[in-house]
Amino acid sequence: EDDLPVVTFGNLMSEGITLSRRGQHDKALGCFNDALKLRAGDKHCLIIRSKCFLKLGDTENSLKDAEASLQIDKTFSEGLYQKAETLYTMGDFEFALVFYHRGRRLRPDLHKFQLGINKAEEAIVNCIGNPSSVKLENKEELCFVSRQAESKKDNQKQQNKPTKDQKQTKKKSPKTEQQLLGALYADKAFLERLLKDGDLMQSSTRQGIKVMDLVSGGISYLNHRRDFWQQQKPMYARAYERKVLQQERMQDKKEKPSDISRSIAKNMEDIELMLARGSAEESCRKAERMLKRIQAWSEHEVPKKNELIGNLHSFIGNAQLAMGQREAALRSHKMDLDCARQNALLDAVSRALDNIGHVYARIGKFQQAINTWEEKIPMAQSSLEKAWLFHEIGRCYLELGKAEVAQDYGLKSLQSAEEEGDVEWQLHATVLVAQAQVKLKDYPSAIMTFERALEKAKLVPSEAAQNGIIA
């Protein structure tokens, strides 16, 4: 008989991820369920399944999976982010904000946590209003309001309070719904028209599902989205935004310090996005123009001026390296390092050392890269940062023919990656150890280490890594 294909955890994960990317979330869910039967409690699989549930609108199960991953590992950054995202989607903006903050404290290098904080704070302000816009005037002795007056007010409130039936019959106006739902308003109107077709509502699909249930489910979903968007940004907040926008257009075009700060933040974000999208030349030009502008402004106009100058040198250096201008990139990153040291900016020092090490490694000056990165080791703030730092140093030692030292750094990298629970960096570190063992002609150990690396490649999952390791 022909051998049946072996269904492994890695295969199920790969298939589920592929289906999810195609938008076939129901089928992907089946793969993740089967994968968790083979490896119950795998935190990475739980998070991917949680994302799948969220795509399907099942926030309750999405939250359960995110929380289950955190029960396994309280410091799991992906679990914190997914829980925050699910809470945000549910409209629990305050709780979402708590978990975005926890994630940022744990992984300050991940920009998505800061973006989450920004959107949660904005949603909260939109719901409750901005405290700075409220002015209280102490015209009377407010602390000595009589109890009789309070009692009278309470009675009036009870009389004016709508009954349960009145609440249920109260609907949002079509204009309000149209503003909240946007393009989806036409879909909701269409579904509501379908409800009036009695014959159609009694029919069923080929799968035996009642059309009535499908249409009602669609309307219910749109109502939930409407309520979420209403909570995230109420109508008065939208009206306030329009009013502010009109006021800003009427104001004098002269830039104030607050306007300058907003302009700088927007430009810095654009520079970073251009570089991420592969437009290195455009990113470099914009950063150089921005650098000249900031240098011309005073400390009063631009708070943290020196920190911004260092950031721009860093962006310019990264763009120059992407364009192949390695010597120019090295000069830019050294200027970033000088600026950071002069102003005692420890995070910026760490960033500059990291970038300088990368340029040295690209040039082929591996010993200079090692010296630079070893200076950075005490500044590493997390196990994950140590994992890639030890890996890069080990890789340089391997290039220099010092296989034994490379193996030691590979093992250090693996230990740090295991502490963090990061499978991808465990894979990189294991491959480095195996390659060092080949150089040391310890072939039996190298084979065993490559086999461990292959198992990790299936977990990531990475087909390219699997093929490379097999080769």
Coordinates of C-alpha atoms in Angstrom, one line a residue:
E1 CA 0.0 0.0 0.0
D2 CA 1.1 3.6 -0.7
D3 CA 2.2 5.4 2.4
L4 CA -0.3 8.0 3.6
P5 CA 1.1 11.6 3.9
V6 CA 2.1 12.3 7.5
V7 CA 0.1 15.3 8.9
T8 CA 2.4 17.3 11.1
F9 CA 1.9 20.4 13.2
G10 CA 4.1 22.4 10.9
N11 CA 2.2 21.3 7.8
L12 CA -1.2 22.3 9.4
M13 CA 0.2 25.7 10.5
S14 CA 1.5 26.4 7.0
E15 CA -1.8 25.4 5.3
G16 CA -3.8 27.5 7.8
I17 CA -1.7 30.6 7.3
T18 CA -1.9 30.2 3.5
L19 CA -5.7 29.8 3.6
S20 CA -6.0 32.8 6.0
R21 CA -4.0 35.0 3.6
R22 CA -6.4 34.0 0.8
G23 CA -9.3 35.2 3.0
Q24 CA -10.6 31.6 3.6
H25 CA -10.7 32.1 7.4
D26 CA -13.3 29.3 8.0
K27 CA -11.0 26.7 6.4
A28 CA -7.9 28.1 8.1
L29 CA -9.7 27.8 11.4
G30 CA -10.1 24.0 10.9
C31 CA -6.3 23.7 10.3
F32 CA -5.4 25.6 13.4
N33 CA -7.9 23.5 15.5
D34 CA -6.2 20.3 14.2
A35 CA -2.8 21.7 14.8
L36 CA -3.7 22.4 18.5
K37 CA -4.9 18.8 18.8
L38 CA -1.4 17.7 18.0
R39 CA 0.3 20.4 20.1
A40 CA -2.1 21.6 22.8
G41 CA -1.4 25.0 24.2
D42 CA 1.1 26.2 21.5
K43 CA 1.1 29.9 22.1
H44 CA 2.0 30.8 18.5
C45 CA -0.8 28.7 17.1
L46 CA -3.2 30.2 19.6
I47 CA -2.4 33.7 18.5
I48 CA -2.8 32.9 14.8
R49 CA -6.1 31.3 15.6
S50 CA -7.1 34.3 17.6
K51 CA -6.4 36.6 14.6
C52 CA -8.5 34.2 12.5
F53 CA -11.4 34.5 14.9
L54 CA -11.1 38.3 14.9
K55 CA -11.3 38.3 11.1
L56 CA -14.5 36.3 11.4
G57 CA -15.9 38.8 13.9
D58 CA -15.8 36.2 16.8
T59 CA -14.3 38.5 19.4
E60 CA -15.2 36.3 22.3
N61 CA -13.1 33.3 21.0
S62 CA -10.4 35.7 19.8
L63 CA -10.0 37.0 23.4
K64 CA -10.0 33.5 24.9
D65 CA -7.1 32.4 22.6
A66 CA -5.1 35.6 23.3
E67 CA -5.6 35.1 27.1
A68 CA -4.7 31.4 26.8
S69 CA -1.4 32.3 25.2
L70 CA -0.6 34.7 28.0
Q71 CA -1.4 32.1 30.7
I72 CA 1.4 30.0 29.1
D73 CA 3.8 33.0 28.9
K74 CA 2.9 36.3 30.6
T75 CA 5.7 38.1 28.7
F76 CA 4.6 36.9 25.3
S77 CA 4.5 40.2 23.3
E78 CA 2.3 38.8 20.5
G79 CA -0.2 37.7 23.0
L80 CA -0.3 41.1 24.7
Y81 CA -0.8 42.8 21.3
Q82 CA -3.5 40.4 20.1
K83 CA -5.4 40.8 23.4
A84 CA -5.2 44.6 23.1
E85 CA -6.4 44.5 19.5
T86 CA -9.3 42.3 20.4
L87 CA -10.3 44.5 23.3
Y88 CA -10.1 47.5 21.0
T89 CA -12.3 45.9 18.4
M90 CA -14.8 45.1 21.2
G91 CA -14.9 48.8 22.2
D92 CA -13.1 48.2 25.5
F93 CA -10.6 51.0 24.8
E94 CA -9.4 51.6 28.4
F95 CA -8.5 47.9 28.8
A96 CA -6.9 47.8 25.4
L97 CA -4.8 50.8 26.3
V98 CA -3.5 48.9 29.4
F99 CA -2.3 46.0 27.3
Y100 CA -0.8 48.2 24.6
H101 CA 1.2 49.9 27.4
R102 CA 2.3 46.6 28.8
G103 CA 3.5 45.4 25.4
R104 CA 5.4 48.7 24.8
R105 CA 7.2 48.3 28.1
L106 CA 8.2 44.8 27.2
R107 CA 9.1 45.5 23.6
P108 CA 9.8 49.2 23.0
D109 CA 11.3 48.3 19.7
L110 CA 7.9 47.3 18.2
H111 CA 6.3 50.4 16.8
K112 CA 2.8 48.7 16.6
F113 CA 2.4 49.0 20.4
Q114 CA 2.9 52.8 20.2
L115 CA 0.4 53.0 17.3
G116 CA -2.1 51.0 19.4
I117 CA -1.6 53.4 22.4
N118 CA -2.3 56.4 20.1
K119 CA -5.5 55.0 18.6
A120 CA -6.8 53.8 22.0
E121 CA -6.2 57.2 23.6
E122 CA -7.8 59.0 20.7
A123 CA -10.9 56.7 20.9
I124 CA -11.1 57.3 24.7
V125 CA -10.9 61.1 24.3
N126 CA -13.6 60.9 21.5
C127 CA -15.9 59.0 23.9
I128 CA -15.5 61.1 27.0
G129 CA -14.4 64.4 25.6
N130 CA -11.1 66.3 26.1
P131 CA -10.8 67.6 29.7
S132 CA -9.0 70.8 28.5
S133 CA -12.2 71.8 26.7
V134 CA -14.2 71.9 30.0
K135 CA -14.1 75.0 32.2
L136 CA -15.6 75.0 35.7
E137 CA -16.6 78.3 37.4
N138 CA -16.9 78.4 41.1
K139 CA -19.7 80.9 41.3
E140 CA -21.5 79.4 44.3
E141 CA -20.7 77.2 47.3
L142 CA -21.0 74.0 45.4
C143 CA -20.1 71.8 48.3
F144 CA -23.1 72.8 50.3
V145 CA -26.0 71.8 48.0
S146 CA -28.9 70.9 50.1
R147 CA -30.0 67.2 50.3
Q148 CA -33.6 68.3 49.6
A149 CA -32.5 69.8 46.3
E150 CA -30.5 66.7 45.4
S151 CA -33.6 64.5 46.2
K152 CA -35.8 66.7 44.1
K153 CA -33.4 66.4 41.1
D154 CA -33.3 62.6 41.5
N155 CA -37.1 62.4 41.5
Q156 CA -37.2 64.5 38.3
K157 CA -34.6 62.2 36.7
Q158 CA -36.6 59.1 37.5
Q159 CA -39.8 60.6 36.0
N160 CA -38.0 61.7 32.8
K161 CA -36.1 58.4 32.5
P162 CA -37.3 56.4 29.4
T163 CA -38.7 52.9 30.0
K164 CA -37.1 49.8 28.6
D165 CA -39.7 49.6 25.8
Q166 CA -38.9 53.2 24.8
K167 CA -35.2 52.4 24.7
Q168 CA -35.8 49.4 22.4
T169 CA -37.9 51.3 20.0
K170 CA -35.5 54.3 19.8
K171 CA -33.5 54.2 16.5
K172 CA -30.7 56.2 15.0
S173 CA -31.8 58.6 12.3
P174 CA -30.9 57.6 8.7
K175 CA -28.5 60.6 8.4
T176 CA -26.6 59.5 11.6
E177 CA -26.4 55.9 10.4
Q178 CA -25.2 57.0 7.0
Q179 CA -22.4 59.1 8.6
L180 CA -21.4 56.2 10.9
L181 CA -21.5 53.3 8.3
G182 CA -20.3 55.3 5.3
A183 CA -20.2 53.0 2.2
L184 CA -21.8 50.1 4.2
Y185 CA -25.0 52.1 4.7
A186 CA -26.2 51.1 1.3
D187 CA -25.6 47.4 2.2
K188 CA -27.6 47.7 5.3
A189 CA -30.5 49.4 3.4
F190 CA -30.4 46.6 0.9
L191 CA -30.5 43.9 3.6
E192 CA -33.4 45.7 5.3
R193 CA -35.4 45.7 2.0
L194 CA -34.8 42.0 1.6
L195 CA -36.3 41.4 5.0
K196 CA -39.7 42.6 3.6
D197 CA -39.7 39.8 1.0
G198 CA -41.6 37.1 2.9
D199 CA -41.1 34.3 0.3
L200 CA -37.4 34.9 0.0
M201 CA -37.0 34.9 3.8
Q202 CA -38.7 31.5 4.1
S203 CA -36.3 29.9 1.5
S204 CA -33.0 28.2 2.2
T205 CA -29.6 27.9 0.5
R206 CA -28.2 24.7 -0.9
Q207 CA -26.4 24.1 2.4
G208 CA -29.7 24.2 4.2
I209 CA -29.1 27.7 5.8
K210 CA -32.2 29.9 6.0
V211 CA -31.9 33.1 4.1
M212 CA -33.7 34.9 7.0
D213 CA -30.8 33.9 9.3
L214 CA -28.2 35.1 6.8
V215 CA -29.9 38.5 6.3
S216 CA -30.5 39.0 10.0
G217 CA -26.9 38.1 10.8
G218 CA -25.7 40.6 8.2
I219 CA -27.9 43.4 9.7
S220 CA -26.8 42.4 13.2
Y221 CA -23.1 42.6 12.2
L222 CA -23.6 46.1 10.6
N223 CA -25.4 47.3 13.8
H224 CA -22.5 46.1 15.9
R225 CA -20.0 47.9 13.6
R226 CA -22.2 51.1 13.7
D227 CA -22.2 51.0 17.6
F228 CA -18.5 50.4 17.7
W229 CA -17.7 53.3 15.4
Q230 CA -20.2 55.4 17.4
Q231 CA -18.3 54.6 20.5
Q232 CA -14.9 55.0 19.0
K233 CA -15.7 58.4 17.5
P234 CA -19.2 59.8 18.5
M235 CA -21.0 62.3 16.3
Y236 CA -20.1 65.2 18.6
A237 CA -16.4 64.3 18.2
R238 CA -16.8 64.3 14.4
A239 CA -18.6 67.7 14.5
Y240 CA -15.9 69.0 16.8
E241 CA -13.2 67.8 14.4
R242 CA -14.8 69.6 11.5
K243 CA -15.1 72.7 13.6
V244 CA -11.4 72.6 14.6
L245 CA -10.4 72.0 11.0
Q246 CA -12.4 75.0 9.8
Q247 CA -10.8 77.1 12.6
E248 CA -7.3 75.9 11.6
R249 CA -7.9 76.9 8.0
M250 CA -9.0 80.4 9.0
Q251 CA -6.0 80.9 11.3
D252 CA -2.8 82.6 10.2
K253 CA -0.4 80.3 8.4
K254 CA 2.5 81.3 10.6
E255 CA 3.9 78.1 12.3
K256 CA 3.7 77.9 16.1
P257 CA 5.8 75.5 18.2
S258 CA 2.9 73.0 18.4
D259 CA 2.5 73.2 14.6
I260 CA 6.2 72.7 14.1
S261 CA 6.1 69.6 16.4
R262 CA 3.2 68.1 14.5
S263 CA 4.9 68.8 11.1
I264 CA 8.2 67.2 12.3
A265 CA 6.4 64.1 13.6
K266 CA 4.6 63.7 10.3
N267 CA 7.8 64.2 8.3
M268 CA 9.7 61.7 10.4
E269 CA 7.0 59.1 9.9
D270 CA 7.0 59.8 6.1
I271 CA 10.8 59.4 6.0
E272 CA 10.6 56.0 7.8
L273 CA 7.7 54.8 5.6
M274 CA 9.6 55.7 2.4
L275 CA 12.6 53.7 3.6
A276 CA 10.5 50.8 4.6
R277 CA 8.8 50.8 1.1
G278 CA 12.1 50.7 -0.7
S279 CA 12.3 54.4 -1.7
A280 CA 15.7 54.9 -0.1
E281 CA 16.8 57.8 -2.4
E282 CA 13.6 59.8 -1.7
S283 CA 13.8 59.0 2.0
C284 CA 17.4 60.3 2.1
R285 CA 16.6 63.6 0.3
K286 CA 13.6 64.3 2.6
A287 CA 15.7 63.5 5.8
E288 CA 18.5 65.8 4.6
R289 CA 16.1 68.7 4.0
M290 CA 14.5 68.0 7.4
L291 CA 17.9 68.0 9.1
K292 CA 18.7 71.5 7.7
R293 CA 15.3 72.9 8.9
I294 CA 15.7 71.5 12.4
Q295 CA 19.3 72.8 12.7
A296 CA 17.9 76.3 11.9
W297 CA 15.2 76.2 14.7
S298 CA 15.8 77.0 18.3
E299 CA 15.4 74.6 21.3
H300 CA 12.2 76.5 22.3
E301 CA 10.7 75.8 18.8
V302 CA 11.8 72.2 18.7
P303 CA 11.9 70.3 22.0
K304 CA 14.4 67.4 22.0
K305 CA 16.2 69.0 19.1
N306 CA 19.4 67.0 19.6
E307 CA 17.5 63.7 19.8
L308 CA 15.7 64.5 16.4
I309 CA 19.1 65.4 14.8
G310 CA 20.5 62.0 15.8
N311 CA 17.4 60.2 14.5
L312 CA 17.8 62.0 11.1
H313 CA 21.4 61.0 10.9
S314 CA 20.3 57.4 11.6
F315 CA 17.6 57.6 8.8
I316 CA 20.1 59.1 6.4
G317 CA 22.7 56.4 7.2
N318 CA 20.2 53.6 6.7
A319 CA 19.0 55.1 3.4
Q320 CA 22.6 55.4 2.2
L321 CA 23.4 51.8 3.1
A322 CA 20.3 50.7 1.1
M323 CA 21.6 52.7 -1.9
G324 CA 25.0 51.0 -1.6
Q325 CA 26.8 54.1 -0.3
R326 CA 28.5 52.2 2.6
E327 CA 31.3 54.8 3.5
A328 CA 28.7 57.6 3.5
A329 CA 26.4 55.4 5.7
L330 CA 29.3 54.8 8.2
R331 CA 29.9 58.5 8.5
S332 CA 26.2 59.3 9.1
H333 CA 25.9 56.6 11.8
K334 CA 29.1 57.9 13.5
M335 CA 27.6 61.4 13.6
D336 CA 24.5 59.8 15.2
L337 CA 26.8 58.2 17.8
D338 CA 28.6 61.4 18.5
C339 CA 25.4 63.3 19.0
A340 CA 24.0 60.6 21.3
R341 CA 27.1 60.5 23.5
Q342 CA 27.3 64.3 23.7
N343 CA 23.7 64.5 25.0
A344 CA 23.8 61.3 27.1
L345 CA 21.1 59.6 25.0
L346 CA 21.7 55.9 25.9
D347 CA 19.0 54.4 23.6
A348 CA 20.4 56.4 20.7
V349 CA 24.0 55.2 21.6
S350 CA 22.7 51.6 21.4
R351 CA 21.0 52.3 18.1
A352 CA 24.0 53.9 16.5
L353 CA 26.4 51.1 17.7
D354 CA 24.0 48.6 16.1
N355 CA 23.9 50.4 12.8
I356 CA 27.7 51.0 12.7
G357 CA 28.2 47.2 13.3
H358 CA 25.9 46.4 10.4
V359 CA 27.8 48.7 8.0
Y360 CA 31.2 47.2 9.1
A361 CA 29.8 43.7 8.5
R362 CA 28.5 44.7 5.0
I363 CA 31.9 46.2 4.1
G364 CA 33.6 43.0 5.3
K365 CA 35.4 44.6 8.3
F366 CA 34.2 41.8 10.6
Q367 CA 36.6 42.5 13.5
Q368 CA 35.4 46.2 13.7
A369 CA 31.8 45.0 13.6
I370 CA 32.5 42.6 16.5
N371 CA 34.2 45.3 18.5
T372 CA 31.2 47.7 18.0
W373 CA 28.6 45.1 18.8
E374 CA 30.4 43.8 21.9
E375 CA 30.4 47.4 23.2
K376 CA 26.6 47.3 22.8
I377 CA 26.0 44.1 24.7
P378 CA 25.6 45.7 28.2
M379 CA 23.0 48.1 26.7
A380 CA 20.7 45.2 25.4
Q381 CA 17.3 45.6 27.1
S382 CA 15.7 42.2 26.4
S383 CA 16.5 38.6 25.7
L384 CA 15.4 39.0 22.1
E385 CA 17.8 41.9 21.6
K386 CA 20.6 39.8 23.0
A387 CA 19.6 36.8 20.8
W388 CA 20.2 38.7 17.5
L389 CA 23.2 40.6 18.9
F390 CA 25.0 37.3 19.9
H391 CA 24.0 35.8 16.5
E392 CA 25.5 38.7 14.5
I393 CA 28.7 38.6 16.5
G394 CA 28.9 34.8 16.1
R395 CA 28.3 35.1 12.4
C396 CA 31.3 37.6 12.1
Y397 CA 33.6 35.2 14.1
L398 CA 32.5 32.4 11.6
E399 CA 33.5 34.7 8.7
L400 CA 36.9 35.3 10.4
G401 CA 37.4 31.5 10.6
K402 CA 37.1 31.4 14.4
A403 CA 34.6 28.6 14.5
E404 CA 34.9 27.7 18.2
V405 CA 34.1 31.3 19.3
A406 CA 31.3 31.4 16.7
Q407 CA 29.8 28.3 18.3
D408 CA 29.9 29.8 21.8
Y409 CA 28.1 32.9 20.6
G410 CA 25.6 30.8 18.7
L411 CA 24.8 28.9 21.9
K412 CA 24.4 32.2 23.8
S413 CA 22.1 33.4 21.1
L414 CA 20.0 30.2 21.3
Q415 CA 19.8 30.5 25.1
S416 CA 18.5 34.1 24.9
A417 CA 16.0 33.2 22.1
E418 CA 14.7 30.3 24.3
E419 CA 14.3 32.7 27.2
E420 CA 12.2 35.0 25.0
G421 CA 10.3 32.0 23.4
D422 CA 11.1 33.3 19.9
V423 CA 11.2 30.3 17.5
E424 CA 12.6 32.3 14.6
W425 CA 15.7 33.4 16.4
Q426 CA 16.1 29.9 17.9
L427 CA 16.2 28.7 14.3
H428 CA 18.9 31.3 13.3
A429 CA 21.0 30.5 16.3
T430 CA 20.7 26.7 15.8
V431 CA 21.8 27.0 12.2
L432 CA 24.8 29.1 13.2
V433 CA 25.9 26.5 15.8
A434 CA 25.5 23.7 13.2
Q435 CA 27.6 25.7 10.6
A436 CA 30.3 26.3 13.3
Q437 CA 30.4 22.5 14.0
V438 CA 30.9 21.8 10.3
K439 CA 33.9 24.2 10.3
L440 CA 35.2 22.3 13.4
K441 CA 34.7 19.0 11.5
D442 CA 32.4 17.7 14.2
Y443 CA 30.0 16.2 11.6
P444 CA 27.9 14.0 13.9
S445 CA 27.0 16.9 16.1
A446 CA 26.4 19.1 13.1
I447 CA 23.9 16.6 11.6
M448 CA 22.0 16.5 14.9
T449 CA 22.0 20.3 15.2
F450 CA 20.8 20.7 11.6
E451 CA 18.0 18.3 12.4
R452 CA 16.9 20.4 15.4
A453 CA 17.0 23.4 13.1
L454 CA 14.8 21.7 10.6
E455 CA 12.1 21.1 13.3
K456 CA 12.3 24.8 14.2
A457 CA 12.0 25.8 10.5
K458 CA 8.7 23.8 10.3
L459 CA 7.4 25.7 13.3
V460 CA 8.2 29.1 12.0
P461 CA 7.1 28.0 9.3
S462 CA 9.6 28.7 6.5
E463 CA 9.8 26.5 3.4
A464 CA 12.9 28.3 2.2
A465 CA 14.7 27.6 5.5
Q466 CA 13.6 24.0 5.4
N467 CA 15.1 23.5 1.9
G468 CA 18.3 25.3 2.9
I469 CA 18.8 23.1 6.0
I470 CA 18.0 19.9 4.0
A471 CA 20.6 20.9 1.4

